[in-house]
Amino acid sequence: MNRKQQFREGLITNNPVLVQQIGMCATMAITTTLFNGIGMGLSVLIILTCCNVVVAALRKIIPEEIRLAIFVVVIAGFVTIVDLLLQAFIPALSESLGVFIPLIVVNCIIIGRAEAFCQKNTVKDSFFDGIFQGLGYTCVLIIMCVFRELVGSGRFGGGLIDITNGFRFTLDGTGGGIQIFPADYGMGIMNLPFGGFLTLGLLIGLMQYALKKGEKKKKLEERAAKEAAAMKEVEE
Amino acid sequence: MFAKIVEISLGAILINNFIFSQFLGCCPFLGCSNKVDTATGMGLAVVFVMGLASAICWVIYTYILVPLNLAFLNTLAFILVIAALVQFVEMFLKKSVPSLYSALGIYLPLITTNCAVLGVVLLNVQNKYNFIESVVYGITGGIGFMLAIVLFASVRERTEFSDYPECFNGFAICLVSAALVALAFMGFSGMKIM
């Protein structure tokens, strides 16, 4: 399978959130700071990759009738592992994501990829599929976080970046971020649930616009090529 | 005790509505809100399963997982309980209340992957609710979900006739209108009971 195409699919043409439109609960809920966004994105990436590999490896011995139950058990196992690891090593992230880490179990992205991709493909393909789809998810989270944080409170990289004593990354979620304009001028409503719904809606709209435009361009080019070929024939 | 129950119910239905302030259960919320009828069916099914799941998971957590020191396995245990419960409820309704079963239709199996259901049992554990509080939180959380989805379905029936940019077809316009409904629910935020 073509890795480049898989990469494109995960990030753009078959992006889990913007095109497949699944796994939206967490996307809207936790995208308030860059710290949360990157943490959640990477957690999903790791869990998705592990589950993809396991499901693909077991695809020949999983009975058709109870496959969903088996997928859920595999996913819940990995989610528990990641949850405990986060509690042990990055407690701040675990606290601020709260119930949304265990809720990755019912995130449709993971069960959707297991059902749609890993059942029919090799372990290697599924591994890369997990990474690319996870990256696509992480990118959407980062875009939403950056937008909501900037418009909502005029900051960039809250929790992750600290510039009070020179530039450094903070992994304990205490960094104040870079203040781009005073927080009082921000639209505080973007940090509330309203902002989550609105930002994701606009983003999906934008994506549909871009994809449609791409298709139109392709069609126009095809038509032009066809016409050129026809003209050539006529000339001959 | 009574005051606490009122506080939990109002909180779950209005102030901390599962969809509009906690983002739990957005997938079925967006997927099954085409028509008011289907939204009501989905809402009823969720109320039913959330109440039952809260009760059963509380018992399992308190009397099985905690005594065995297996509390860290709660996510795994709860999702299995919910999946089994949904299957069981489906079989039970099919045999004994076929009218309700046909009314709920496809929504019953879909509830397994509704994060509001898993969310409510996890929040019960996190908030250290006792048995009655858990059941009340489950049922009223379900009612809050139903309120949100029915309200939103009627909004969405109207957007079908409105003229919006073509690229917003489908989920995009739903999310934007959901944002406006969420704005209305923001009026309840910060409300304190007593």
XYZ file of C-alpha atoms in Angstrom:
430
model
C 0.000 0.000 0.000
C 1.146 3.489 -0.830
C 2.399 5.259 2.323
C 2.176 8.695 0.740
C -1.449 8.173 -0.143
C -2.167 6.823 3.350
C -0.546 9.910 4.825
C -2.663 12.186 2.636
C -5.811 10.282 3.566
C -5.151 10.492 7.289
C -4.318 14.158 7.274
C -6.589 15.587 4.604
C -8.831 13.604 2.304
C -10.039 11.105 4.911
C -9.354 13.040 8.086
C -11.127 11.343 11.011
C -12.743 14.474 12.427
C -13.211 16.777 9.465
C -14.175 14.278 6.764
C -15.299 11.073 8.462
C -16.873 13.259 11.155
C -16.400 10.846 14.036
C -14.974 11.241 17.518
C -16.236 14.759 17.966
C -17.153 14.792 21.658
C -13.607 14.986 22.926
C -12.580 17.237 20.058
C -14.957 19.933 21.187
C -14.609 19.380 24.898
C -10.882 19.516 25.532
C -9.593 21.982 22.931
C -9.261 24.883 25.336
C -5.464 24.944 25.723
C -2.648 23.701 23.524
C -1.449 21.520 26.412
C -4.731 19.598 26.478
C -4.935 19.360 22.706
C -1.475 17.887 22.174
C -1.843 15.589 25.184
C -5.172 14.212 23.996
C -3.989 13.928 20.382
C -0.887 11.952 21.315
C -2.838 9.696 23.690
C -5.292 8.851 20.928
C -2.427 8.350 18.457
C -0.713 5.846 20.747
C -3.899 3.958 21.615
C -5.046 3.919 17.991
C -1.712 2.564 16.742
C -1.546 -0.161 19.399
C -5.151 -1.227 18.821
C -4.697 -1.241 15.060
C -1.667 -3.513 15.332
C -3.363 -5.930 17.726
C -6.596 -6.091 15.763
C -4.744 -6.576 12.481
C -2.612 -9.324 14.015
C -5.674 -11.123 15.324
C -7.871 -10.477 12.298
C -7.820 -14.088 11.099
C -8.826 -15.642 14.405
C -11.465 -13.140 15.558
C -14.905 -14.662 14.936
C -17.139 -12.428 12.847
C -20.099 -12.438 15.262
C -18.367 -11.166 18.390
C -15.750 -8.951 16.775
C -17.125 -5.722 18.235
C -16.937 -7.074 21.775
C -13.324 -8.134 21.188
C -12.412 -4.737 19.735
C -13.915 -3.007 22.757
C -11.943 -5.192 25.171
C -8.674 -4.547 23.301
C -9.336 -0.806 23.218
C -10.362 -0.651 26.873
C -7.158 -2.482 27.817
C -4.921 0.019 26.035
C -6.944 2.978 27.302
C -6.497 1.757 30.869
C -2.733 1.433 30.301
C -2.450 4.967 28.922
C -4.721 6.346 31.643
C -2.557 4.838 34.391
C 0.671 5.981 32.698
C -0.636 9.547 32.471
C -1.741 9.488 36.102
C 1.734 8.354 37.081
C 3.929 10.560 34.888
C 1.879 13.593 33.741
C -0.726 14.010 36.496
C -1.540 17.569 35.406
C -2.656 16.343 31.976
C -4.632 13.499 33.462
C -6.405 15.964 35.738
C -7.260 18.510 33.075
C -8.509 15.926 30.565
C -10.462 14.227 33.334
C -13.123 11.808 32.218
C -12.208 12.174 28.547
C -9.209 9.844 28.791
C -11.282 6.803 29.858
C -13.893 7.911 27.335
C -11.444 7.206 24.486
C -12.890 3.674 24.783
C -16.092 4.818 23.109
C -14.328 7.181 20.714
C -15.628 6.135 17.317
C -12.274 6.766 15.607
C -10.618 3.735 17.127
C -13.453 1.254 16.752
C -14.156 2.713 13.301
C -10.590 2.125 12.076
C -10.587 -1.386 13.550
C -13.808 -2.185 11.722
C -13.074 -0.408 8.442
C -9.348 -0.899 7.977
C -7.533 -3.348 10.243
C -9.861 -6.240 9.557
C -8.797 -6.350 5.935
C -5.174 -5.193 6.016
C -1.773 -6.387 7.181
C -0.164 -5.470 10.475
C 2.303 -3.118 8.796
C -0.361 -1.194 6.890
C -2.518 -0.970 10.001
C 0.418 0.355 12.012
C 0.947 3.216 9.572
C -2.791 3.788 9.313
C -2.909 4.247 13.085
C -0.051 6.736 13.014
C -1.422 8.779 10.122
C -5.029 8.828 11.348
C -3.763 9.734 14.823
C -1.698 12.544 13.322
C -4.745 13.792 11.434
C -6.714 13.845 14.677
C -3.886 15.600 16.527
C -3.608 18.252 13.803
C -7.310 19.074 14.047
C -7.045 19.327 17.825
C -4.033 21.643 17.525
C -5.754 23.900 14.989
C -8.837 24.162 17.184
C -6.813 24.785 20.335
C -4.714 27.506 18.741
C -7.780 29.247 17.308
C -9.913 29.031 20.447
C -7.090 30.077 22.746
C -6.082 33.002 20.584
C -9.590 34.360 20.058
C -10.787 33.442 23.525
C -7.972 34.704 25.705
C -5.317 36.131 23.398
C -2.792 33.448 24.265
C -0.724 30.879 22.426
C 0.416 27.572 23.898
C -1.201 27.805 27.317
C 0.068 25.176 29.728
C 2.788 24.031 27.370
C 5.013 27.061 26.916
C 6.400 29.351 29.575
C 8.270 32.576 28.796
C 8.604 34.197 32.191
C 12.216 32.951 32.577
C 13.166 32.597 28.940
C 11.490 30.230 26.530
C 10.894 26.724 27.819
C 8.374 23.912 27.550
C 6.471 22.954 30.680
C 5.213 19.406 30.921
C 3.336 19.955 34.171
C 0.762 22.255 32.626
C 1.791 25.351 34.581
C 3.126 27.482 31.718
C 1.248 30.705 31.098
C 1.710 30.647 27.334
C 2.629 33.603 25.151
C 0.226 36.496 25.606
C -0.404 37.939 22.156
C -2.983 40.520 23.171
C -4.425 41.289 26.615
C -6.823 38.616 27.846
C -9.499 41.232 28.556
C -9.870 41.907 24.835
C -10.530 38.243 24.000
C -13.963 36.780 23.328
C -14.243 34.709 26.489
C -17.165 32.857 24.975
C -14.787 30.937 22.682
C -13.450 29.091 25.728
C -16.970 27.938 26.606
C -18.921 25.089 24.966
C -20.347 27.552 22.437
C -16.850 28.123 21.046
C -16.249 24.389 20.721
C -19.349 23.798 18.623
C -18.800 26.910 16.515
C -15.098 26.328 15.802
C -15.611 22.711 14.758
C -18.605 23.663 12.603
C -16.633 26.367 10.809
C -13.648 24.057 10.389
C -15.760 21.294 8.826
C -17.409 23.855 6.551
C -14.025 25.145 5.474
C -12.770 21.622 4.811
C -15.811 20.774 2.685
C -15.277 23.991 0.739
C -11.606 23.192 0.146
C -12.274 19.582 -0.883
C -15.043 20.635 -3.251
C -12.860 23.305 -4.785
C -10.099 20.734 -5.291
C -12.533 18.402 -7.009
C -13.848 21.140 -9.258
C -10.327 22.100 -10.243
C -9.526 18.481 -11.025
C -12.659 18.155 -13.138
C -11.853 21.341 -15.029
C -8.316 20.128 -15.681
C -9.637 16.773 -16.870
C -12.080 18.466 -19.161
C -9.375 20.741 -20.527
C -7.129 17.738 -21.147
C -9.962 15.915 -22.895
C -10.744 18.916 -25.063
C -7.101 19.302 -25.942
C -6.946 15.625 -26.920
C -10.113 16.003 -28.993
C -8.704 19.074 -30.711
C -5.547 17.149 -31.525
C -7.582 14.359 -33.067
C -9.539 16.844 -35.127
C -6.335 18.489 -36.300
C -4.896 15.165 -37.335
C -30.822 14.241 51.304
C -33.779 15.639 49.396
C -31.961 18.913 48.794
C -28.968 17.024 47.453
C -31.176 15.075 45.047
C -32.824 18.255 43.778
C -29.390 19.791 43.332
C -28.125 16.795 41.367
C -31.216 16.658 39.158
C -31.280 20.341 38.286
C -27.549 20.279 37.722
C -27.748 17.319 35.359
C -30.753 18.593 33.405
C -30.004 22.284 33.044
C -26.851 23.671 34.589
C -24.352 21.003 33.574
C -26.346 19.600 30.691
C -24.562 16.530 29.341
C -24.402 17.781 25.792
C -24.222 21.534 26.004
C -21.784 21.915 28.821
C -19.968 18.594 29.156
C -19.896 17.447 25.517
C -20.915 13.901 26.391
C -22.946 12.060 23.776
C -22.379 14.391 20.846
C -22.229 11.635 18.219
C -25.809 10.360 18.684
C -26.855 13.940 19.384
C -25.779 14.982 15.894
C -26.551 11.680 14.215
C -30.104 11.069 15.422
C -31.545 14.562 15.477
C -32.985 14.714 11.967
C -36.567 14.484 13.140
C -38.284 15.189 16.432
C -39.784 11.668 16.518
C -36.485 9.833 16.207
C -34.891 12.253 18.654
C -37.571 11.454 21.229
C -37.036 7.720 20.708
C -33.305 8.053 21.150
C -33.778 10.236 24.216
C -36.103 7.726 25.873
C -33.702 4.873 25.194
C -30.834 6.858 26.698
C -32.792 7.782 29.847
C -33.637 4.118 30.339
C -30.138 2.758 29.788
C -28.381 5.511 31.724
C -30.537 4.943 34.803
C -30.065 1.202 34.677
C -26.334 1.417 33.924
C -25.761 3.801 36.844
C -27.464 1.404 39.246
C -25.687 -1.736 38.021
C -22.263 -0.170 37.666
C -22.501 1.334 41.146
C -23.212 -2.093 42.610
C -20.406 -3.712 40.636
C -17.919 -0.992 41.520
C -18.732 -0.938 45.228
C -19.206 -4.634 45.913
C -16.864 -6.279 43.410
C -14.128 -3.963 42.141
C -13.322 -2.102 45.351
C -13.144 -5.148 47.695
C -10.893 -6.936 45.188
C -8.647 -3.873 44.770
C -9.460 -3.770 41.073
C -10.790 -0.210 40.985
C -8.261 0.684 38.275
C -10.045 -1.692 35.912
C -13.266 0.315 36.145
C -13.281 1.535 32.524
C -12.934 -1.998 31.198
C -15.552 -3.380 33.581
C -18.042 -0.594 32.922
C -17.909 -0.810 29.150
C -18.468 -4.550 29.294
C -21.372 -4.074 31.707
C -22.921 -1.451 29.432
C -22.522 -3.587 26.317
C -24.040 -6.599 28.049
C -26.781 -4.471 29.580
C -27.796 -2.984 26.260
C -27.909 -6.435 24.704
C -29.963 -7.741 27.608
C -32.393 -4.823 27.586
C -32.839 -5.343 23.868
C -33.753 -9.013 24.304
C -36.016 -8.268 27.266
C -37.922 -5.516 25.487
C -38.282 -7.629 22.356
C -39.985 -10.393 24.352
C -42.057 -8.450 26.856
C -42.700 -4.917 25.550
C -42.556 -5.250 21.757
C -44.239 -1.875 21.242
C -41.448 -0.019 23.050
C -38.864 -2.194 21.317
C -40.117 -1.270 17.865
C -40.351 2.386 18.870
C -36.705 2.450 19.953
C -35.610 0.387 16.973
C -32.009 0.812 15.923
C -31.186 3.294 18.683
C -30.949 0.656 21.353
C -27.771 -1.091 20.105
C -26.223 2.285 19.231
C -26.320 3.317 22.877
C -23.350 1.082 23.696
C -21.036 3.571 22.008
C -22.764 6.624 23.454
C -20.174 8.311 25.599
C -22.869 9.856 27.792
C -23.606 6.412 29.226
C -19.997 5.520 29.998
C -19.462 9.113 31.076
C -22.238 9.058 33.631
C -20.997 5.897 35.347
C -17.430 7.228 35.438
C -18.637 10.551 36.844
C -20.627 8.689 39.501
C -17.395 7.108 40.674
C -15.462 10.359 40.394
C -18.053 12.341 42.373
C -18.341 9.541 44.977
C -22.139 9.431 44.747
C -24.036 6.861 46.793
C -26.528 4.449 45.247
C -29.577 6.734 45.196
C -27.569 9.737 44.033
C -26.012 7.656 41.239
C -29.381 6.482 39.978
C -30.809 10.000 40.166
C -27.789 11.403 38.333
C -28.127 8.720 35.657
C -31.826 9.291 35.062
C -31.728 13.074 35.175
C -28.623 13.117 33.009
C -30.612 11.083 30.493
C -33.501 13.536 30.761
C -31.073 16.387 30.117
C -29.807 14.539 27.034
C -33.378 14.022 25.848
C -34.266 17.671 26.386
C -31.219 18.763 24.414
C -31.731 16.365 21.523
C -35.478 17.115 21.157
C -34.913 20.873 21.272
C -32.109 20.583 18.781
C -34.109 18.348 16.448
C -36.781 21.004 16.145
C -34.130 23.621 15.399
C -32.619 21.343 12.803
C -35.917 20.669 11.071
C -35.983 24.368 10.364
C -32.441 24.649 9.058
C -33.462 22.308 6.258
C -35.465 25.108 4.696
C -32.953 27.855 5.254
C -30.440 29.160 2.802
C -26.872 28.653 3.967
C -23.594 28.317 2.023
C -23.427 25.010 0.194
C -20.164 23.946 1.795
C -21.863 23.909 5.212
C -24.060 20.975 4.177
C -24.455 18.206 6.722
C -22.688 18.290 10.063
C -21.151 21.733 9.666
C -24.444 23.626 9.788
C -25.632 21.309 12.575
C -22.631 22.225 14.682
C -23.117 25.927 14.097
C -26.781 25.723 15.089
C -25.826 23.537 18.069
C -23.483 26.339 19.112
C -26.444 28.725 19.195
C -28.516 26.287 21.263
C -25.529 25.925 23.599
C -25.528 29.687 23.932
C -29.083 29.489 25.225
C -28.095 26.831 27.750
C -25.253 29.056 28.928
C -27.921 31.119 30.645
C -28.109 28.402 33.295
C -24.383 28.206 33.946
C -23.167 29.336 37.310
C -26.611 28.969 38.856
C -26.430 27.838 42.501
C -29.098 26.016 44.416
C -29.201 27.275 47.998
